[in-house]
Amino acid sequence: MSTRRKSTINPKVIDLALTALFAALIILMTFTPIGYIQIGPALKLTLLTLPTAVGSVVLGWKAGLILGGVFGMSSFFTCFGMDAFGNMLLGINPVFTFIMCVVPRLLCGFLPALIFKAISEGGTKRTMLAIPVATASTAIINTVFFLSALWLFFAENTGADSFWAFFATSAGLNGLIEIAVNIVAGTAICKPLLIVKKRLV
């Protein structure tokens, strides 16, 4: 009769290590072309919601909040010369720019963990449903709250016509692509990580 040896690794150590890994990945992606893909003069497709989503689902809301904070701060740092549009907004109002960059990203790290937990309670089938829903919600939350903050703080400065063109294009194109990436890649990454993490703890 074989007995399964239980891991002696502290679950908190595993969570801390994975949180640090995802945070480092977000920072690396921010300052390389992988994180932000330019698709127009003021539009960028971000893939930073992916590691944020995976971390939130696999590690829970605390890690998600940390990763969302790293995402938001790294996004704010790009306004200092790396992102022309962000640099323009920074010149208009640095406080509003900081809020716009950080707060939506905190939410897109925090809320998906709660969504995943709420849906996944009830068995494996519900967990398999919860993963794509939660990872997709990360991109949706990021898009909705970021663009809402942009409209709230800077609509008067961007001009009515140009702003709504920006809003429609970003929400339609960027949002759909980010949601699709998060569902496909996020689900593929989260499933094995959740299994491995469960076995380790």
PDB file of N, CA and C in Angstrom, residues 5-67:
ATOM      1  N   ARG A   5       3.264  11.145   0.031  1.00  0.00           N
ATOM      2  CA  ARG A   5       4.031  11.998   0.927  1.00  0.00           C
ATOM      3  C   ARG A   5       3.559  13.444   0.800  1.00  0.00           C
ATOM      4  N   LYS A   6       3.224  14.040   1.896  1.00  0.00           N
ATOM      5  CA  LYS A   6       2.754  15.430   1.892  1.00  0.00           C
ATOM      6  C   LYS A   6       3.941  16.380   1.846  1.00  0.00           C
ATOM      7  N   SER A   7       3.751  17.470   1.151  1.00  0.00           N
ATOM      8  CA  SER A   7       4.817  18.461   1.051  1.00  0.00           C
ATOM      9  C   SER A   7       5.050  19.137   2.399  1.00  0.00           C
ATOM     10  N   THR A   8       6.313  19.400   2.668  1.00  0.00           N
ATOM     11  CA  THR A   8       6.665  20.095   3.909  1.00  0.00           C
ATOM     12  C   THR A   8       6.865  21.587   3.678  1.00  0.00           C
ATOM     13  N   ILE A   9       6.615  22.035   2.452  1.00  0.00           N
ATOM     14  CA  ILE A   9       6.795  23.444   2.121  1.00  0.00           C
ATOM     15  C   ILE A   9       5.649  24.258   2.714  1.00  0.00           C
ATOM     16  N   ASN A  10       5.990  25.336   3.367  1.00  0.00           N
ATOM     17  CA  ASN A  10       4.981  26.222   3.941  1.00  0.00           C
ATOM     18  C   ASN A  10       4.180  26.872   2.811  1.00  0.00           C
ATOM     19  N   PRO A  11       2.841  26.765   2.834  1.00  0.00           N
ATOM     20  CA  PRO A  11       2.023  27.377   1.783  1.00  0.00           C
ATOM     21  C   PRO A  11       2.280  28.872   1.617  1.00  0.00           C
ATOM     22  N   LYS A  12       2.573  29.557   2.718  1.00  0.00           N
ATOM     23  CA  LYS A  12       2.844  30.991   2.638  1.00  0.00           C
ATOM     24  C   LYS A  12       4.112  31.274   1.841  1.00  0.00           C
ATOM     25  N   VAL A  13       5.088  30.373   1.954  1.00  0.00           N
ATOM     26  CA  VAL A  13       6.335  30.518   1.196  1.00  0.00           C
ATOM     27  C   VAL A  13       6.064  30.355  -0.296  1.00  0.00           C
ATOM     28  N   ILE A  14       5.217  29.374  -0.626  1.00  0.00           N
ATOM     29  CA  ILE A  14       4.850  29.155  -2.025  1.00  0.00           C
ATOM     30  C   ILE A  14       4.134  30.377  -2.587  1.00  0.00           C
ATOM     31  N   ASP A  15       3.161  30.891  -1.841  1.00  0.00           N
ATOM     32  CA  ASP A  15       2.412  32.068  -2.283  1.00  0.00           C
ATOM     33  C   ASP A  15       3.321  33.278  -2.450  1.00  0.00           C
ATOM     34  N   LEU A  16       4.231  33.463  -1.510  1.00  0.00           N
ATOM     35  CA  LEU A  16       5.155  34.596  -1.567  1.00  0.00           C
ATOM     36  C   LEU A  16       6.072  34.491  -2.775  1.00  0.00           C
ATOM     37  N   ALA A  17       6.580  33.282  -3.026  1.00  0.00           N
ATOM     38  CA  ALA A  17       7.480  33.075  -4.159  1.00  0.00           C
ATOM     39  C   ALA A  17       6.764  33.316  -5.484  1.00  0.00           C
ATOM     40  N   LEU A  18       5.542  32.805  -5.605  1.00  0.00           N
ATOM     41  CA  LEU A  18       4.780  32.997  -6.838  1.00  0.00           C
ATOM     42  C   LEU A  18       4.370  34.454  -7.026  1.00  0.00           C
ATOM     43  N   THR A  19       4.021  35.123  -5.933  1.00  0.00           N
ATOM     44  CA  THR A  19       3.682  36.547  -6.014  1.00  0.00           C
ATOM     45  C   THR A  19       4.874  37.352  -6.507  1.00  0.00           C
ATOM     46  N   ALA A  20       6.055  37.062  -5.963  1.00  0.00           N
ATOM     47  CA  ALA A  20       7.279  37.749  -6.389  1.00  0.00           C
ATOM     48  C   ALA A  20       7.581  37.457  -7.854  1.00  0.00           C
ATOM     49  N   LEU A  21       7.346  36.211  -8.274  1.00  0.00           N
ATOM     50  CA  LEU A  21       7.588  35.830  -9.666  1.00  0.00           C
ATOM     51  C   LEU A  21       6.674  36.589 -10.614  1.00  0.00           C
ATOM     52  N   PHE A  22       5.383  36.638 -10.293  1.00  0.00           N
ATOM     53  CA  PHE A  22       4.433  37.355 -11.142  1.00  0.00           C
ATOM     54  C   PHE A  22       4.707  38.860 -11.138  1.00  0.00           C
ATOM     55  N   ALA A  23       5.093  39.406  -9.990  1.00  0.00           N
ATOM     56  CA  ALA A  23       5.416  40.837  -9.904  1.00  0.00           C
ATOM     57  C   ALA A  23       6.619  41.159 -10.781  1.00  0.00           C
ATOM     58  N   ALA A  24       7.638  40.302 -10.728  1.00  0.00           N
ATOM     59  CA  ALA A  24       8.826  40.499 -11.562  1.00  0.00           C
ATOM     60  C   ALA A  24       8.471  40.407 -13.043  1.00  0.00           C
ATOM     61  N   LEU A  25       7.559  39.498 -13.370  1.00  0.00           N
ATOM     62  CA  LEU A  25       7.124  39.349 -14.759  1.00  0.00           C
ATOM     63  C   LEU A  25       6.391  40.595 -15.239  1.00  0.00           C
ATOM     64  N   ILE A  26       5.546  41.160 -14.386  1.00  0.00           N
ATOM     65  CA  ILE A  26       4.831  42.390 -14.742  1.00  0.00           C
ATOM     66  C   ILE A  26       5.810  43.525 -15.001  1.00  0.00           C
ATOM     67  N   ILE A  27       6.805  43.670 -14.127  1.00  0.00           N
ATOM     68  CA  ILE A  27       7.807  44.729 -14.291  1.00  0.00           C
ATOM     69  C   ILE A  27       8.603  44.513 -15.574  1.00  0.00           C
ATOM     70  N   LEU A  28       9.009  43.267 -15.819  1.00  0.00           N
ATOM     71  CA  LEU A  28       9.768  42.948 -17.034  1.00  0.00           C
ATOM     72  C   LEU A  28       8.956  43.263 -18.281  1.00  0.00           C
ATOM     73  N   MET A  29       7.690  42.871 -18.281  1.00  0.00           N
ATOM     74  CA  MET A  29       6.831  43.116 -19.436  1.00  0.00           C
ATOM     75  C   MET A  29       6.576  44.603 -19.646  1.00  0.00           C
ATOM     76  N   THR A  30       6.522  45.368 -18.549  1.00  0.00           N
ATOM     77  CA  THR A  30       6.261  46.805 -18.645  1.00  0.00           C
ATOM     78  C   THR A  30       7.344  47.515 -19.437  1.00  0.00           C
ATOM     79  N   PHE A  31       8.589  47.152 -19.178  1.00  0.00           N
ATOM     80  CA  PHE A  31       9.711  47.868 -19.775  1.00  0.00           C
ATOM     81  C   PHE A  31      10.296  47.153 -20.986  1.00  0.00           C
ATOM     82  N   THR A  32       9.517  46.246 -21.566  1.00  0.00           N
ATOM     83  CA  THR A  32       9.856  45.608 -22.841  1.00  0.00           C
ATOM     84  C   THR A  32       8.621  45.694 -23.735  1.00  0.00           C
ATOM     85  N   PRO A  33       8.779  45.478 -25.033  1.00  0.00           N
ATOM     86  CA  PRO A  33       7.617  45.571 -25.933  1.00  0.00           C
ATOM     87  C   PRO A  33       6.531  44.530 -25.675  1.00  0.00           C
ATOM     88  N   ILE A  34       6.815  43.544 -24.826  1.00  0.00           N
ATOM     89  CA  ILE A  34       5.833  42.488 -24.567  1.00  0.00           C
ATOM     90  C   ILE A  34       4.615  43.022 -23.820  1.00  0.00           C
ATOM     91  N   GLY A  35       4.848  43.939 -22.889  1.00  0.00           N
ATOM     92  CA  GLY A  35       3.775  44.399 -22.014  1.00  0.00           C
ATOM     93  C   GLY A  35       2.768  45.305 -22.678  1.00  0.00           C
ATOM     94  N   TYR A  36       3.259  46.212 -23.517  1.00  0.00           N
ATOM     95  CA  TYR A  36       2.378  47.163 -24.196  1.00  0.00           C
ATOM     96  C   TYR A  36       2.662  47.108 -25.690  1.00  0.00           C
ATOM     97  N   ILE A  37       1.646  46.809 -26.460  1.00  0.00           N
ATOM     98  CA  ILE A  37       1.784  46.722 -27.910  1.00  0.00           C
ATOM     99  C   ILE A  37       1.091  47.924 -28.529  1.00  0.00           C
ATOM    100  N   GLN A  38       1.863  48.777 -29.190  1.00  0.00           N
ATOM    101  CA  GLN A  38       1.325  50.002 -29.781  1.00  0.00           C
ATOM    102  C   GLN A  38       0.496  49.660 -31.005  1.00  0.00           C
ATOM    103  N   ILE A  39      -0.749  50.118 -31.050  1.00  0.00           N
ATOM    104  CA  ILE A  39      -1.599  49.872 -32.213  1.00  0.00           C
ATOM    105  C   ILE A  39      -2.146  51.174 -32.799  1.00  0.00           C
ATOM    106  N   GLY A  40      -1.631  52.292 -32.376  1.00  0.00           N
ATOM    107  CA  GLY A  40      -2.070  53.588 -32.875  1.00  0.00           C
ATOM    108  C   GLY A  40      -1.308  54.687 -32.175  1.00  0.00           C
ATOM    109  N   PRO A  41      -1.551  55.953 -32.545  1.00  0.00           N
ATOM    110  CA  PRO A  41      -0.819  57.054 -31.919  1.00  0.00           C
ATOM    111  C   PRO A  41      -1.049  57.182 -30.419  1.00  0.00           C
ATOM    112  N   ALA A  42      -2.219  56.791 -29.941  1.00  0.00           N
ATOM    113  CA  ALA A  42      -2.511  56.914 -28.506  1.00  0.00           C
ATOM    114  C   ALA A  42      -3.028  55.618 -27.895  1.00  0.00           C
ATOM    115  N   LEU A  43      -3.101  54.567 -28.709  1.00  0.00           N
ATOM    116  CA  LEU A  43      -3.680  53.315 -28.231  1.00  0.00           C
ATOM    117  C   LEU A  43      -2.614  52.249 -28.032  1.00  0.00           C
ATOM    118  N   LYS A  44      -2.696  51.579 -26.902  1.00  0.00           N
ATOM    119  CA  LYS A  44      -1.789  50.473 -26.618  1.00  0.00           C
ATOM    120  C   LYS A  44      -2.586  49.293 -26.082  1.00  0.00           C
ATOM    121  N   LEU A  45      -2.275  48.131 -26.613  1.00  0.00           N
ATOM    122  CA  LEU A  45      -2.843  46.893 -26.098  1.00  0.00           C
ATOM    123  C   LEU A  45      -1.944  46.399 -24.973  1.00  0.00           C
ATOM    124  N   THR A  46      -2.505  46.175 -23.798  1.00  0.00           N
ATOM    125  CA  THR A  46      -1.690  45.717 -22.677  1.00  0.00           C
ATOM    126  C   THR A  46      -1.920  44.238 -22.403  1.00  0.00           C
ATOM    127  N   LEU A  47      -0.825  43.524 -22.195  1.00  0.00           N
ATOM    128  CA  LEU A  47      -0.879  42.121 -21.807  1.00  0.00           C
ATOM    129  C   LEU A  47      -0.589  41.947 -20.322  1.00  0.00           C
ATOM    130  N   LEU A  48      -0.472  43.062 -19.609  1.00  0.00           N
ATOM    131  CA  LEU A  48      -0.153  42.988 -18.182  1.00  0.00           C
ATOM    132  C   LEU A  48      -1.326  42.484 -17.345  1.00  0.00           C
ATOM    133  N   THR A  49      -2.509  42.485 -17.934  1.00  0.00           N
ATOM    134  CA  THR A  49      -3.646  41.916 -17.207  1.00  0.00           C
ATOM    135  C   THR A  49      -3.513  40.399 -17.064  1.00  0.00           C
ATOM    136  N   LEU A  50      -2.712  39.775 -17.943  1.00  0.00           N
ATOM    137  CA  LEU A  50      -2.584  38.313 -17.904  1.00  0.00           C
ATOM    138  C   LEU A  50      -1.890  37.811 -16.636  1.00  0.00           C
ATOM    139  N   PRO A  51      -0.653  38.262 -16.327  1.00  0.00           N
ATOM    140  CA  PRO A  51      -0.048  37.798 -15.065  1.00  0.00           C
ATOM    141  C   PRO A  51      -0.820  38.258 -13.833  1.00  0.00           C
ATOM    142  N   THR A  52      -1.473  39.412 -13.940  1.00  0.00           N
ATOM    143  CA  THR A  52      -2.303  39.885 -12.828  1.00  0.00           C
ATOM    144  C   THR A  52      -3.479  38.944 -12.607  1.00  0.00           C
ATOM    145  N   ALA A  53      -4.108  38.528 -13.699  1.00  0.00           N
ATOM    146  CA  ALA A  53      -5.247  37.611 -13.610  1.00  0.00           C
ATOM    147  C   ALA A  53      -4.834  36.256 -13.060  1.00  0.00           C
ATOM    148  N   VAL A  54      -3.742  35.722 -13.578  1.00  0.00           N
ATOM    149  CA  VAL A  54      -3.274  34.401 -13.135  1.00  0.00           C
ATOM    150  C   VAL A  54      -2.929  34.426 -11.649  1.00  0.00           C
ATOM    151  N   GLY A  55      -2.214  35.463 -11.234  1.00  0.00           N
ATOM    152  CA  GLY A  55      -1.857  35.580  -9.825  1.00  0.00           C
ATOM    153  C   GLY A  55      -3.070  35.717  -8.930  1.00  0.00           C
ATOM    154  N   SER A  56      -4.048  36.475  -9.384  1.00  0.00           N
ATOM    155  CA  SER A  56      -5.266  36.682  -8.599  1.00  0.00           C
ATOM    156  C   SER A  56      -6.046  35.382  -8.431  1.00  0.00           C
ATOM    157  N   VAL A  57      -6.165  34.617  -9.507  1.00  0.00           N
ATOM    158  CA  VAL A  57      -6.914  33.361  -9.472  1.00  0.00           C
ATOM    159  C   VAL A  57      -6.191  32.300  -8.647  1.00  0.00           C
ATOM    160  N   VAL A  58      -4.898  32.150  -8.882  1.00  0.00           N
ATOM    161  CA  VAL A  58      -4.132  31.071  -8.244  1.00  0.00           C
ATOM    162  C   VAL A  58      -3.807  31.375  -6.787  1.00  0.00           C
ATOM    163  N   LEU A  59      -3.533  32.644  -6.482  1.00  0.00           N
ATOM    164  CA  LEU A  59      -3.014  32.999  -5.158  1.00  0.00           C
ATOM    165  C   LEU A  59      -4.012  33.708  -4.252  1.00  0.00           C
ATOM    166  N   GLY A  60      -5.101  34.225  -4.810  1.00  0.00           N
ATOM    167  CA  GLY A  60      -6.095  34.883  -3.973  1.00  0.00           C
ATOM    168  C   GLY A  60      -6.022  36.398  -4.013  1.00  0.00           C
ATOM    169  N   TRP A  61      -6.939  37.026  -3.275  1.00  0.00           N
ATOM    170  CA  TRP A  61      -7.118  38.481  -3.387  1.00  0.00           C
ATOM    171  C   TRP A  61      -5.943  39.286  -2.849  1.00  0.00           C
ATOM    172  N   LYS A  62      -5.260  38.787  -1.825  1.00  0.00           N
ATOM    173  CA  LYS A  62      -4.130  39.543  -1.278  1.00  0.00           C
ATOM    174  C   LYS A  62      -3.008  39.664  -2.297  1.00  0.00           C
ATOM    175  N   ALA A  63      -2.651  38.532  -2.905  1.00  0.00           N
ATOM    176  CA  ALA A  63      -1.626  38.554  -3.951  1.00  0.00           C
ATOM    177  C   ALA A  63      -2.120  39.349  -5.153  1.00  0.00           C
ATOM    178  N   GLY A  64      -3.414  39.198  -5.478  1.00  0.00           N
ATOM    179  CA  GLY A  64      -3.982  39.949  -6.588  1.00  0.00           C
ATOM    180  C   GLY A  64      -3.887  41.443  -6.371  1.00  0.00           C
ATOM    181  N   LEU A  65      -4.118  41.872  -5.141  1.00  0.00           N
ATOM    182  CA  LEU A  65      -4.021  43.294  -4.809  1.00  0.00           C
ATOM    183  C   LEU A  65      -2.583  43.791  -4.966  1.00  0.00           C
ATOM    184  N   ILE A  66      -1.628  42.979  -4.529  1.00  0.00           N
ATOM    185  CA  ILE A  66      -0.213  43.340  -4.683  1.00  0.00           C
ATOM    186  C   ILE A  66       0.161  43.434  -6.159  1.00  0.00           C
ATOM    187  N   LEU A  67      -0.233  42.438  -6.927  1.00  0.00           N
ATOM    188  CA  LEU A  67       0.090  42.422  -8.354  1.00  0.00           C
ATOM    189  C   LEU A  67      -0.608  43.560  -9.087  1.00  0.00           C
TER     190      LEU A  67
END
